[in-house]
């Protein structure tokens, strides 16, 4: 069993019906308090995970109990299992205080395997350090090892692990983060040999997403991704795993506890998928109501400045912070660029190298804002030392979500952070001519980006010249809702009207034009004379 942090510790769970923590009233969602010593504990790799993650609760919370009010385990268990009202009493009277989440001390491990260079691995570890900081850990040391290939059992060499085991003890390191995905076997072996918590890059990203998720949709998406990540890594480090339990209404005869836990996770995954399907249907309905407007989606590497730019253009008040994945929830705002030229701007979740595939799948309803946009504004941190790699990651991710064919405008952000004489911006502008250079935090050249958007909108507009019988000209008044009337002329029988409209409103214009008997014609309007000329 993993060592207790000290003192009498409790694990607070959001309870749901399960095989080994059974409430008499299965439908009541109550808070159940379980002693850390003696209570079965589910583990993912070598990490303890509370039952609540199987049932949709919040993350595990550790509470310290007053030692002077300790109660006998048997009386405690019976009280929590049979009297849900007693649970709040335990929580309020017997739990002293919830310990604050202290920042962990982390060791980062990178592996250089040909054709990757050591310099590239160092850049990747620098990004991993930012991820660890966002998750709440201070990086104490970073270790890189070069190998011909990954070690199938331990990821890195056993000799290096023995060195690191001494290092984590000397530096009091509590967390080991590996800059790659670990197999369940690799994570378990590393954890045993280092005697520390070991997580991989995907696990760290999922933890950040769990912390940052605010809306019900984002929390559902993150939980689904967490469970899919957990399922192949689920193990138990308790002796009761060797036993088999049976019972009517709980599980099949002879089914082991590990099988029960897996079945619970699969059941929860199925439920979350159904919930996300409903959310996706609602999203599609909302998008259908916005199909008449030109849509621009902000995409880019995490911490490139998308939310700051969103606030600068729309005044949306989106949370913006100089951290990775500061924003997860999609935000959509209508912004009037010029009179009569309104676009819908959406801010989407940021991308990152080695973004877990199941996380991309879970966030498909959020990423659909990018997939269905008319233009993508690819926001780039031009001051990043790995800017080209970040651009490549975003382009590859867009292909993965079937958004690779949408027109893209490169928005080179943070130009104010470039040093004098840096040729990066010039080189990128030569490679991507359809681009603008801005500083969203300082508001530099935002008007240039707005003009670029206006040009993109107007490039999609269609001009038509219509001939309408004078007797039905009054019916043409409804056309002003969907089109700009540029010029008009009249003779004894007909009115001639030049209109400009978006192809998105063609279905609305069709019935109006049919009712007026309008026909497309070629007509030369008289040149307009300005007041100054007159």
Short mmCIF file of C-alpha atoms in Angstrom, two decimals:
data_model
loop_
_atom_site.label_atom_id
_atom_site.label_comp_id
_atom_site.label_asym_id
_atom_site.label_seq_id
_atom_site.Cartn_x
_atom_site.Cartn_y
_atom_site.Cartn_z
CA UNK A 1 0.00 0.00 0.00
CA UNK A 2 1.36 3.45 -0.81
CA UNK A 3 2.57 5.32 2.27
CA UNK A 4 0.07 7.56 4.02
CA UNK A 5 0.91 11.29 4.07
CA UNK A 6 0.83 11.05 7.85
CA UNK A 7 -1.77 11.05 10.61
CA UNK A 8 -5.26 9.66 10.39
CA UNK A 9 -6.25 10.37 6.80
CA UNK A 10 -9.65 10.13 5.18
CA UNK A 11 -10.57 9.78 1.52
CA UNK A 12 -13.76 11.66 0.69
CA UNK A 13 -15.73 10.12 -2.16
CA UNK A 14 -18.90 10.99 -4.01
CA UNK A 15 -20.64 7.66 -3.58
CA UNK A 16 -22.46 5.63 -6.20
CA UNK A 17 -23.67 2.02 -6.04
CA UNK A 18 -20.74 -0.40 -6.42
CA UNK A 19 -19.87 -3.95 -5.44
CA UNK A 20 -17.57 -3.30 -2.50
CA UNK A 21 -18.99 -0.02 -1.09
CA UNK A 22 -22.70 -0.73 -1.11
CA UNK A 23 -25.33 1.71 0.16
CA UNK A 24 -28.78 0.46 1.13
CA UNK A 25 -30.33 3.27 -0.89
CA UNK A 26 -28.62 2.91 -4.26
CA UNK A 27 -30.20 6.04 -5.69
CA UNK A 28 -29.05 8.48 -3.03
CA UNK A 29 -25.91 10.43 -3.95
CA UNK A 30 -24.33 10.84 -0.55
CA UNK A 31 -20.86 11.71 0.69
CA UNK A 32 -19.17 8.61 2.05
CA UNK A 33 -16.15 8.86 4.28
CA UNK A 34 -13.73 5.93 4.16
CA UNK A 35 -10.64 5.50 6.28
CA UNK A 36 -7.48 5.39 4.20
CA UNK A 37 -6.14 2.55 6.28
CA UNK A 38 -8.14 -0.61 5.72
CA UNK A 39 -10.35 0.73 2.91
CA UNK A 40 -9.93 -0.75 -0.59
CA UNK A 41 -8.24 1.71 -2.87
CA UNK A 42 -8.29 1.62 -6.67
CA UNK A 43 -4.97 2.30 -8.37
CA UNK A 44 -4.10 3.45 -11.89
CA UNK A 45 -0.57 2.19 -12.40
CA UNK A 46 0.95 3.06 -9.05
CA UNK A 47 -1.32 6.05 -8.38
CA UNK A 48 -4.22 5.82 -5.90
CA UNK A 49 -7.51 6.93 -7.44
CA UNK A 50 -10.76 7.40 -5.55
CA UNK A 51 -13.95 5.55 -6.40
CA UNK A 52 -15.51 8.84 -7.38
CA UNK A 53 -13.69 8.91 -10.73
CA UNK A 54 -15.64 5.76 -11.64
CA UNK A 55 -18.87 7.48 -10.82
CA UNK A 56 -18.45 11.00 -12.10
CA UNK A 57 -17.44 12.73 -8.88
CA UNK A 58 -14.79 15.36 -8.34
CA UNK A 59 -11.10 14.67 -7.83
CA UNK A 60 -9.77 12.91 -4.75
CA UNK A 61 -9.65 15.06 -1.62
CA UNK A 62 -7.55 14.23 1.41
CA UNK A 63 -8.84 15.35 4.77
CA UNK A 64 -7.15 15.30 8.17
CA UNK A 65 -9.18 14.09 11.09
CA UNK A 66 -8.84 15.11 14.72
CA UNK A 67 -7.04 12.24 16.37
CA UNK A 68 -8.91 12.73 19.66
CA UNK A 69 -12.26 11.89 18.04
CA UNK A 70 -11.26 8.63 16.36
CA UNK A 71 -14.11 6.12 16.30
CA UNK A 72 -13.95 2.32 16.03
CA UNK A 73 -13.75 1.14 12.38
CA UNK A 74 -16.76 -1.18 12.68
CA UNK A 75 -19.03 1.50 14.15
CA UNK A 76 -17.73 3.94 11.60
CA UNK A 77 -18.43 1.68 8.62
CA UNK A 78 -21.94 0.82 9.78
CA UNK A 79 -22.75 4.48 10.35
CA UNK A 80 -21.71 5.57 6.90
CA UNK A 81 -23.33 2.64 5.16
CA UNK A 82 -26.71 2.72 6.85
CA UNK A 83 -27.27 6.33 7.82
CA UNK A 84 -26.53 8.84 5.05
CA UNK A 85 -27.50 11.67 7.40
CA UNK A 86 -24.64 10.68 9.67
CA UNK A 87 -22.21 11.35 6.83
CA UNK A 88 -22.60 15.12 6.97
CA UNK A 89 -22.20 14.90 10.74
CA UNK A 90 -18.91 13.05 10.29
CA UNK A 91 -17.76 15.54 7.71
CA UNK A 92 -18.61 18.62 9.78
CA UNK A 93 -17.78 17.48 13.33
CA UNK A 94 -15.06 14.88 13.07
CA UNK A 95 -12.95 16.14 10.15
CA UNK A 96 -10.61 18.82 11.38
CA UNK A 97 -9.69 20.58 8.15
CA UNK A 98 -8.98 19.89 4.52
CA UNK A 99 -5.27 20.13 3.88
CA UNK A 100 -4.26 22.60 1.22
CA UNK A 101 -2.89 21.22 -2.02
CA UNK A 102 0.84 21.81 -1.72
CA UNK A 103 2.85 22.11 -4.90
CA UNK A 104 4.65 18.88 -5.66
CA UNK A 105 8.36 18.53 -6.35
CA UNK A 106 8.79 16.97 -9.77
CA UNK A 107 11.47 15.12 -11.71
CA UNK A 108 11.08 15.25 -15.49
CA UNK A 109 12.43 12.44 -17.66
CA UNK A 110 13.08 12.67 -21.38
CA UNK A 111 14.31 9.98 -23.76
CA UNK A 112 16.26 10.69 -26.94
CA UNK A 113 15.75 8.00 -29.57
CA UNK A 114 17.16 8.38 -33.07
CA UNK A 115 16.38 10.34 -35.25
CA UNK A 116 15.44 12.80 -32.50
CA UNK A 117 18.31 14.95 -31.24
CA UNK A 118 19.19 15.82 -27.68
CA UNK A 119 18.40 19.49 -28.39
CA UNK A 120 14.87 18.56 -29.47
CA UNK A 121 14.41 16.51 -26.30
CA UNK A 122 15.54 19.50 -24.23
CA UNK A 123 12.94 21.69 -25.97
CA UNK A 124 10.25 19.09 -25.27
CA UNK A 125 11.25 18.95 -21.59
CA UNK A 126 11.02 22.75 -21.42
CA UNK A 127 7.41 22.46 -22.56
CA UNK A 128 6.80 19.61 -20.12
CA UNK A 129 8.08 21.88 -17.34
CA UNK A 130 5.42 24.45 -18.27
CA UNK A 131 2.79 21.71 -18.19
CA UNK A 132 3.99 20.59 -14.76
CA UNK A 133 3.85 24.17 -13.51
CA UNK A 134 0.28 24.52 -14.78
CA UNK A 135 -0.66 21.28 -13.03
CA UNK A 136 0.81 22.52 -9.74
CA UNK A 137 4.32 21.06 -9.58
CA UNK A 138 7.75 22.68 -9.31
CA UNK A 139 10.43 21.08 -11.45
CA UNK A 140 13.44 20.14 -9.32
CA UNK A 141 15.43 18.24 -11.93
CA UNK A 142 15.31 17.27 -15.61
CA UNK A 143 17.00 14.10 -16.83
CA UNK A 144 17.65 13.04 -20.45
CA UNK A 145 18.87 9.62 -21.52
CA UNK A 146 19.81 8.55 -25.02
CA UNK A 147 18.96 5.00 -26.10
CA UNK A 148 18.72 3.14 -29.43
CA UNK A 149 15.09 2.34 -28.52
CA UNK A 150 12.71 2.53 -25.60
CA UNK A 151 13.02 -0.11 -22.91
CA UNK A 152 9.82 -2.16 -23.14
CA UNK A 153 9.71 -2.90 -19.42
CA UNK A 154 11.03 0.31 -17.84
CA UNK A 155 11.05 2.97 -20.64
CA UNK A 156 14.62 3.95 -19.66
CA UNK A 157 17.60 1.83 -18.61
CA UNK A 158 17.60 0.09 -15.22
CA UNK A 159 20.97 1.64 -14.35
CA UNK A 160 19.57 5.13 -14.90
CA UNK A 161 16.53 4.25 -12.77
CA UNK A 162 18.80 3.24 -9.90
CA UNK A 163 20.55 6.63 -10.15
CA UNK A 164 17.21 8.41 -10.17
CA UNK A 165 16.03 6.44 -7.11
CA UNK A 166 18.87 8.03 -5.12
CA UNK A 167 18.13 11.45 -6.61
CA UNK A 168 14.44 11.45 -5.67
CA UNK A 169 15.34 10.58 -2.07
CA UNK A 170 18.04 13.24 -1.78
CA UNK A 171 15.89 16.00 -3.33
CA UNK A 172 12.65 14.89 -1.64
CA UNK A 173 10.97 14.56 -5.06
CA UNK A 174 7.33 13.47 -4.87
CA UNK A 175 6.37 13.21 -8.55
CA UNK A 176 8.06 11.75 -11.64
CA UNK A 177 6.78 12.88 -15.05
CA UNK A 178 7.84 11.15 -18.28
CA UNK A 179 7.69 13.11 -21.55
CA UNK A 180 6.07 10.30 -23.47
CA UNK A 181 3.22 7.84 -23.16
CA UNK A 182 3.99 4.93 -20.86
CA UNK A 183 2.52 1.48 -21.14
CA UNK A 184 0.83 0.16 -17.98
CA UNK A 185 3.81 -2.16 -17.43
CA UNK A 186 6.35 0.65 -17.79
CA UNK A 187 4.44 2.92 -15.39
CA UNK A 188 4.11 0.15 -12.79
CA UNK A 189 7.78 -0.85 -12.98
CA UNK A 190 9.03 2.72 -12.81
CA UNK A 191 6.79 3.42 -9.85
CA UNK A 192 8.04 0.38 -7.95
CA UNK A 193 11.72 1.06 -8.57
CA UNK A 194 11.52 4.79 -7.80
CA UNK A 195 8.94 4.43 -5.00
CA UNK A 196 7.26 7.60 -6.26
CA UNK A 197 4.20 8.59 -8.22
CA UNK A 198 4.90 8.23 -11.94
CA UNK A 199 2.73 9.78 -14.65
CA UNK A 200 3.24 10.19 -18.36
CA UNK A 201 2.63 13.17 -20.60
CA UNK A 202 -0.97 12.22 -21.39
CA UNK A 203 -1.78 11.75 -17.72
CA UNK A 204 -0.37 15.19 -16.93
CA UNK A 205 -2.39 16.85 -19.69
CA UNK A 206 -5.54 15.10 -18.52
CA UNK A 207 -4.91 16.32 -14.98
CA UNK A 208 -4.61 19.90 -16.24
CA UNK A 209 -7.80 19.56 -18.24
CA UNK A 210 -9.59 18.22 -15.15
CA UNK A 211 -8.44 21.26 -13.15
CA UNK A 212 -9.36 23.77 -15.85
CA UNK A 213 -12.73 22.40 -16.99
CA UNK A 214 -15.49 24.80 -15.95
CA UNK A 215 -18.62 24.09 -17.97
CA UNK A 216 -20.67 20.90 -17.69
CA UNK A 217 -19.71 20.03 -21.26
CA UNK A 218 -15.98 20.40 -20.62
CA UNK A 219 -16.15 18.38 -17.40
CA UNK A 220 -18.00 15.60 -19.19
CA UNK A 221 -15.47 15.58 -22.02
CA UNK A 222 -12.54 15.46 -19.61
CA UNK A 223 -14.05 12.70 -17.48
CA UNK A 224 -14.64 10.55 -20.55
CA UNK A 225 -11.03 11.02 -21.65
CA UNK A 226 -9.79 10.21 -18.14
CA UNK A 227 -11.74 6.97 -17.96
CA UNK A 228 -10.58 5.88 -21.40
CA UNK A 229 -7.01 6.59 -20.30
CA UNK A 230 -7.55 4.75 -17.00
CA UNK A 231 -9.19 1.58 -18.30
CA UNK A 232 -6.08 -0.26 -19.59
CA UNK A 233 -4.05 0.95 -16.59
CA UNK A 234 -6.43 -0.14 -13.85
CA UNK A 235 -4.82 -2.31 -11.19
CA UNK A 236 -5.31 -2.96 -7.48
CA UNK A 237 -2.60 -3.20 -4.92
CA UNK A 238 -4.65 -4.96 -2.26
CA UNK A 239 -4.83 -8.62 -1.25
CA UNK A 240 -8.58 -8.84 -1.77
CA UNK A 241 -7.94 -8.85 -5.51
CA UNK A 242 -7.05 -12.52 -5.32
CA UNK A 243 -10.55 -13.30 -4.06
CA UNK A 244 -13.72 -13.72 -6.03
CA UNK A 245 -17.06 -12.36 -5.03
CA UNK A 246 -20.53 -13.22 -6.24
CA UNK A 247 -23.99 -11.99 -5.49
CA UNK A 248 -27.40 -11.45 -6.99
CA UNK A 249 -27.74 -8.03 -8.54
CA UNK A 250 -24.07 -7.11 -8.15
CA UNK A 251 -22.00 -9.12 -10.61
CA UNK A 252 -21.61 -12.46 -12.27
CA UNK A 253 -20.54 -15.51 -10.29
CA UNK A 254 -16.81 -15.82 -9.97
CA UNK A 255 -16.14 -12.29 -11.23
CA UNK A 256 -13.04 -10.75 -9.66
CA UNK A 257 -12.84 -7.25 -8.23
CA UNK A 258 -10.66 -6.01 -11.10
CA UNK A 259 -13.28 -7.21 -13.58
CA UNK A 260 -15.96 -5.43 -11.57
CA UNK A 261 -14.01 -2.18 -11.64
CA UNK A 262 -13.47 -2.46 -15.39
CA UNK A 263 -17.14 -3.12 -15.92
CA UNK A 264 -18.01 -0.06 -13.83
CA UNK A 265 -15.69 2.10 -15.91
CA UNK A 266 -17.09 0.77 -19.20
CA UNK A 267 -20.61 1.45 -17.96
CA UNK A 268 -19.65 5.00 -17.01
CA UNK A 269 -17.93 5.54 -20.38
CA UNK A 270 -21.09 4.41 -22.17
CA UNK A 271 -23.17 6.83 -20.10
CA UNK A 272 -20.80 9.75 -20.80
CA UNK A 273 -20.79 9.02 -24.52
CA UNK A 274 -24.59 9.17 -24.57
CA UNK A 275 -24.45 12.45 -22.66
CA UNK A 276 -21.93 13.92 -25.10
CA UNK A 277 -24.08 12.83 -28.05
CA UNK A 278 -26.94 14.87 -26.59
CA UNK A 279 -24.60 17.83 -26.06
CA UNK A 280 -23.36 17.51 -29.63
CA UNK A 281 -26.95 17.51 -30.91
CA UNK A 282 -27.62 20.70 -28.94
CA UNK A 283 -24.46 22.26 -30.35
CA UNK A 284 -25.50 21.39 -33.90
CA UNK A 285 -28.89 23.00 -33.29
CA UNK A 286 -27.17 26.15 -32.03
CA UNK A 287 -24.84 26.24 -35.03
CA UNK A 288 -27.76 25.85 -37.44
CA UNK A 289 -29.21 29.05 -36.02
CA UNK A 290 -25.94 30.83 -36.84
CA UNK A 291 -25.43 29.58 -40.40
CA UNK A 292 -26.31 32.93 -41.97
CA UNK A 293 -23.20 34.66 -40.63
CA UNK A 294 -19.59 34.29 -41.69
CA UNK A 295 -17.74 32.22 -39.07
CA UNK A 296 -14.11 32.60 -38.06
CA UNK A 297 -12.50 30.22 -35.56
CA UNK A 298 -9.35 30.92 -33.55
CA UNK A 299 -7.06 27.90 -33.49
CA UNK A 300 -3.46 27.46 -32.46
CA UNK A 301 -0.96 26.02 -30.06
CA UNK A 302 -1.79 26.37 -26.39
CA UNK A 303 -0.72 29.70 -24.85
CA UNK A 304 -0.35 31.34 -28.27
CA UNK A 305 -2.72 34.15 -27.23
CA UNK A 306 -6.07 33.05 -28.69
CA UNK A 307 -8.18 34.12 -25.70
CA UNK A 308 -6.38 37.47 -25.43
CA UNK A 309 -7.07 38.10 -29.12
CA UNK A 310 -10.69 37.03 -28.66
CA UNK A 311 -11.10 39.60 -25.90
CA UNK A 312 -9.37 42.30 -27.92
CA UNK A 313 -11.64 41.86 -30.95
CA UNK A 314 -14.96 40.97 -29.33
CA UNK A 315 -14.71 42.12 -25.70
CA UNK A 316 -15.94 38.66 -24.69
CA UNK A 317 -14.18 38.67 -21.31
CA UNK A 318 -12.75 35.18 -21.82
CA UNK A 319 -10.31 34.07 -19.12
CA UNK A 320 -6.79 34.72 -20.41
CA UNK A 321 -3.62 33.73 -18.56
CA UNK A 322 0.01 33.11 -19.41
CA UNK A 323 -0.32 29.37 -18.80
CA UNK A 324 -0.87 26.32 -20.95
CA UNK A 325 -4.54 25.36 -21.42
CA UNK A 326 -5.87 28.36 -19.50
CA UNK A 327 -9.10 28.04 -21.53
CA UNK A 328 -10.95 24.83 -22.39
CA UNK A 329 -14.50 25.96 -23.06
CA UNK A 330 -15.48 27.17 -26.50
CA UNK A 331 -16.74 30.76 -26.68
CA UNK A 332 -18.68 32.23 -29.61
CA UNK A 333 -19.36 35.97 -30.06
CA UNK A 334 -20.79 38.08 -32.87
CA UNK A 335 -18.61 41.06 -33.75
CA UNK A 336 -19.43 43.86 -36.19
CA UNK A 337 -16.23 44.57 -38.11
CA UNK A 338 -17.72 47.41 -40.16
CA UNK A 339 -21.34 48.54 -40.63
CA UNK A 340 -23.18 45.61 -42.22
CA UNK A 341 -20.23 43.23 -41.89
CA UNK A 342 -20.73 40.97 -38.86
CA UNK A 343 -18.87 37.73 -38.23
CA UNK A 344 -19.11 35.03 -35.60
CA UNK A 345 -15.81 34.54 -33.83
CA UNK A 346 -15.13 31.39 -31.78
CA UNK A 347 -12.29 30.57 -29.41
CA UNK A 348 -11.38 26.87 -29.23
CA UNK A 349 -9.20 24.71 -27.01
CA UNK A 350 -5.48 24.94 -27.73
CA UNK A 351 -3.45 22.16 -29.33
CA UNK A 352 -0.19 20.68 -28.09
CA UNK A 353 2.40 18.13 -29.15
CA UNK A 354 1.29 14.56 -28.47
CA UNK A 355 -2.25 15.60 -27.54
CA UNK A 356 -3.93 12.37 -26.35
CA UNK A 357 -6.11 10.96 -29.12
CA UNK A 358 -8.96 10.07 -26.76
CA UNK A 359 -8.92 13.69 -25.54
CA UNK A 360 -9.31 14.95 -29.10
CA UNK A 361 -12.18 12.49 -29.59
CA UNK A 362 -13.87 13.60 -26.36
CA UNK A 363 -13.65 17.29 -27.37
CA UNK A 364 -15.10 16.73 -30.83
CA UNK A 365 -18.18 18.87 -30.11
CA UNK A 366 -15.94 21.76 -29.02
CA UNK A 367 -13.58 21.33 -31.96
CA UNK A 368 -16.57 21.27 -34.32
CA UNK A 369 -16.54 25.08 -34.10
CA UNK A 370 -13.23 24.94 -35.98
CA UNK A 371 -14.33 22.17 -38.31
CA UNK A 372 -17.38 24.12 -39.52
CA UNK A 373 -15.79 27.58 -39.75
CA UNK A 374 -15.47 29.55 -42.99
CA UNK A 375 -11.94 30.60 -42.12
CA UNK A 376 -9.44 29.57 -39.46
CA UNK A 377 -7.33 32.22 -37.76
CA UNK A 378 -4.21 30.26 -36.84
CA UNK A 379 -2.74 32.22 -33.92
CA UNK A 380 1.03 31.67 -33.64
CA UNK A 381 3.40 32.63 -30.84
CA UNK A 382 6.05 34.03 -33.14
CA UNK A 383 8.43 34.60 -30.21
CA UNK A 384 8.53 30.92 -29.28
CA UNK A 385 11.89 29.23 -29.96
CA UNK A 386 10.00 26.23 -31.41
CA UNK A 387 7.49 28.23 -33.44
CA UNK A 388 7.86 26.13 -36.59
CA UNK A 389 7.27 22.88 -34.71
CA UNK A 390 4.19 24.37 -33.07
CA UNK A 391 2.80 25.39 -36.46
CA UNK A 392 3.37 21.85 -37.74
CA UNK A 393 1.58 20.36 -34.71
CA UNK A 394 -1.48 22.57 -35.26
CA UNK A 395 -1.60 21.81 -38.98
CA UNK A 396 -1.40 18.08 -38.29
CA UNK A 397 -4.13 18.26 -35.62
CA UNK A 398 -6.41 20.18 -38.00
CA UNK A 399 -6.01 17.36 -40.50
CA UNK A 400 -6.88 14.84 -37.80
CA UNK A 401 -10.21 16.58 -37.11
CA UNK A 402 -10.99 16.94 -40.85
CA UNK A 403 -10.43 20.70 -40.85
CA UNK A 404 -7.36 20.68 -43.07
CA UNK A 405 -9.22 21.99 -46.14
CA UNK A 406 -10.57 25.20 -44.54
CA UNK A 407 -8.91 28.49 -45.61
CA UNK A 408 -6.35 29.67 -43.03
CA UNK A 409 -5.04 33.11 -42.14
CA UNK A 410 -1.82 33.01 -40.13
CA UNK A 411 -1.91 35.46 -37.22
CA UNK A 412 1.63 35.98 -35.96
CA UNK A 413 1.12 37.11 -32.38
CA UNK A 414 3.52 38.49 -29.74
CA UNK A 415 5.63 40.46 -32.22
CA UNK A 416 6.44 42.84 -29.37
CA UNK A 417 8.51 40.08 -27.74
CA UNK A 418 10.83 39.62 -30.74
CA UNK A 419 14.36 40.85 -30.28
CA UNK A 420 15.86 43.40 -32.62
CA UNK A 421 17.33 41.74 -35.68
CA UNK A 422 15.28 38.55 -35.34
CA UNK A 423 14.44 37.31 -38.83
CA UNK A 424 11.82 34.77 -37.72
CA UNK A 425 8.82 36.95 -38.56
CA UNK A 426 10.12 37.89 -42.00
CA UNK A 427 10.84 34.26 -42.85
CA UNK A 428 7.41 33.14 -41.72
CA UNK A 429 5.67 35.92 -43.66
CA UNK A 430 7.51 34.84 -46.82
CA UNK A 431 6.37 31.27 -46.26
CA UNK A 432 2.78 32.27 -45.34
CA UNK A 433 1.87 35.36 -47.40
CA UNK A 434 -1.76 35.25 -46.24
CA UNK A 435 -0.88 36.48 -42.78
CA UNK A 436 -0.94 39.42 -40.36
CA UNK A 437 1.46 40.31 -37.55
CA UNK A 438 -0.03 41.58 -34.29
CA UNK A 439 0.40 41.87 -30.55
CA UNK A 440 -2.92 40.99 -28.93
CA UNK A 441 -1.80 41.98 -25.42
CA UNK A 442 -0.83 45.48 -26.61
CA UNK A 443 -3.52 45.86 -29.27
CA UNK A 444 -0.97 46.35 -32.05
CA UNK A 445 -2.28 46.06 -35.64
CA UNK A 446 -5.63 44.61 -34.56
CA UNK A 447 -7.31 46.88 -37.11
CA UNK A 448 -5.23 45.22 -39.82
CA UNK A 449 -6.64 41.86 -38.78
CA UNK A 450 -10.17 43.28 -38.80
CA UNK A 451 -9.64 44.60 -42.34
CA UNK A 452 -8.34 41.20 -43.39
CA UNK A 453 -11.54 39.61 -42.06
CA UNK A 454 -13.70 42.17 -43.88
CA UNK A 455 -11.87 41.36 -47.13
CA UNK A 456 -12.46 37.65 -46.56
CA UNK A 457 -16.17 38.21 -45.94
CA UNK A 458 -16.59 40.40 -49.03
CA UNK A 459 -14.72 37.88 -51.18
CA UNK A 460 -17.54 35.39 -50.55
CA UNK A 461 -20.37 37.79 -51.48
CA UNK A 462 -22.38 37.45 -54.69
CA UNK A 463 -23.65 40.33 -56.87
CA UNK A 464 -26.88 40.00 -58.87
CA UNK A 465 -28.88 42.41 -61.02
CA UNK A 466 -32.63 41.76 -60.87
CA UNK A 467 -35.55 42.99 -62.94
CA UNK A 468 -38.75 43.21 -60.92
CA UNK A 469 -42.20 44.19 -62.24
CA UNK A 470 -43.26 47.55 -60.82
CA UNK A 471 -46.55 46.05 -59.62
CA UNK A 472 -44.65 43.67 -57.33
CA UNK A 473 -41.83 45.97 -56.31
CA UNK A 474 -43.29 46.47 -52.82
CA UNK A 475 -42.76 42.76 -52.11
CA UNK A 476 -39.03 43.30 -52.56
CA UNK A 477 -38.79 45.19 -49.25
CA UNK A 478 -38.12 41.94 -47.38
CA UNK A 479 -34.89 41.54 -49.29
CA UNK A 480 -33.20 44.17 -47.11
CA UNK A 481 -33.05 41.64 -44.27
CA UNK A 482 -30.64 39.45 -46.21
CA UNK A 483 -28.90 41.55 -48.85
CA UNK A 484 -27.35 44.94 -49.49
CA UNK A 485 -29.12 46.93 -52.22
CA UNK A 486 -26.33 48.69 -54.11
CA UNK A 487 -28.16 50.41 -56.96
CA UNK A 488 -31.71 50.94 -58.23
CA UNK A 489 -33.25 52.20 -61.47
CA UNK A 490 -36.79 52.35 -62.84
CA UNK A 491 -38.66 52.53 -66.10
CA UNK A 492 -42.38 52.38 -66.85
CA UNK A 493 -42.72 48.62 -66.35
CA UNK A 494 -39.78 47.42 -64.27
CA UNK A 495 -37.48 48.18 -61.40
CA UNK A 496 -33.82 47.20 -61.75
CA UNK A 497 -32.01 46.35 -58.56
CA UNK A 498 -28.39 45.38 -57.93
CA UNK A 499 -27.99 43.38 -54.74
CA UNK A 500 -25.04 41.85 -52.87
CA UNK A 501 -25.52 38.93 -50.50
CA UNK A 502 -23.86 36.00 -48.85
CA UNK A 503 -24.40 32.54 -50.34
CA UNK A 504 -25.39 31.46 -46.83
CA UNK A 505 -28.73 33.31 -47.16
CA UNK A 506 -29.61 31.97 -50.61
CA UNK A 507 -32.36 29.75 -49.18
CA UNK A 508 -34.01 32.82 -47.60
CA UNK A 509 -33.76 34.92 -50.74
CA UNK A 510 -35.22 32.29 -53.04
CA UNK A 511 -38.86 32.52 -51.87
CA UNK A 512 -38.76 36.34 -51.80
CA UNK A 513 -37.47 36.62 -55.34
CA UNK A 514 -39.93 34.02 -56.57
CA UNK A 515 -42.84 35.99 -55.07
CA UNK A 516 -41.74 39.19 -56.82
CA UNK A 517 -41.21 37.52 -60.19
CA UNK A 518 -37.61 38.80 -60.23
CA UNK A 519 -35.38 37.84 -63.14
CA UNK A 520 -31.61 38.07 -63.57
CA UNK A 521 -30.71 40.54 -66.31
CA UNK A 522 -27.79 42.57 -67.57
CA UNK A 523 -28.37 46.25 -66.97
CA UNK A 524 -26.07 49.26 -67.15
CA UNK A 525 -26.81 51.63 -64.30
CA UNK A 526 -26.19 55.30 -64.84
CA UNK A 527 -23.01 56.52 -63.10
CA UNK A 528 -23.72 58.17 -59.79
CA UNK A 529 -22.83 61.85 -59.54
CA UNK A 530 -21.35 62.97 -56.23
CA UNK A 531 -22.35 66.23 -54.58
CA UNK A 532 -18.83 67.64 -55.03
CA UNK A 533 -18.97 66.95 -58.78
CA UNK A 534 -22.39 68.53 -59.00
#
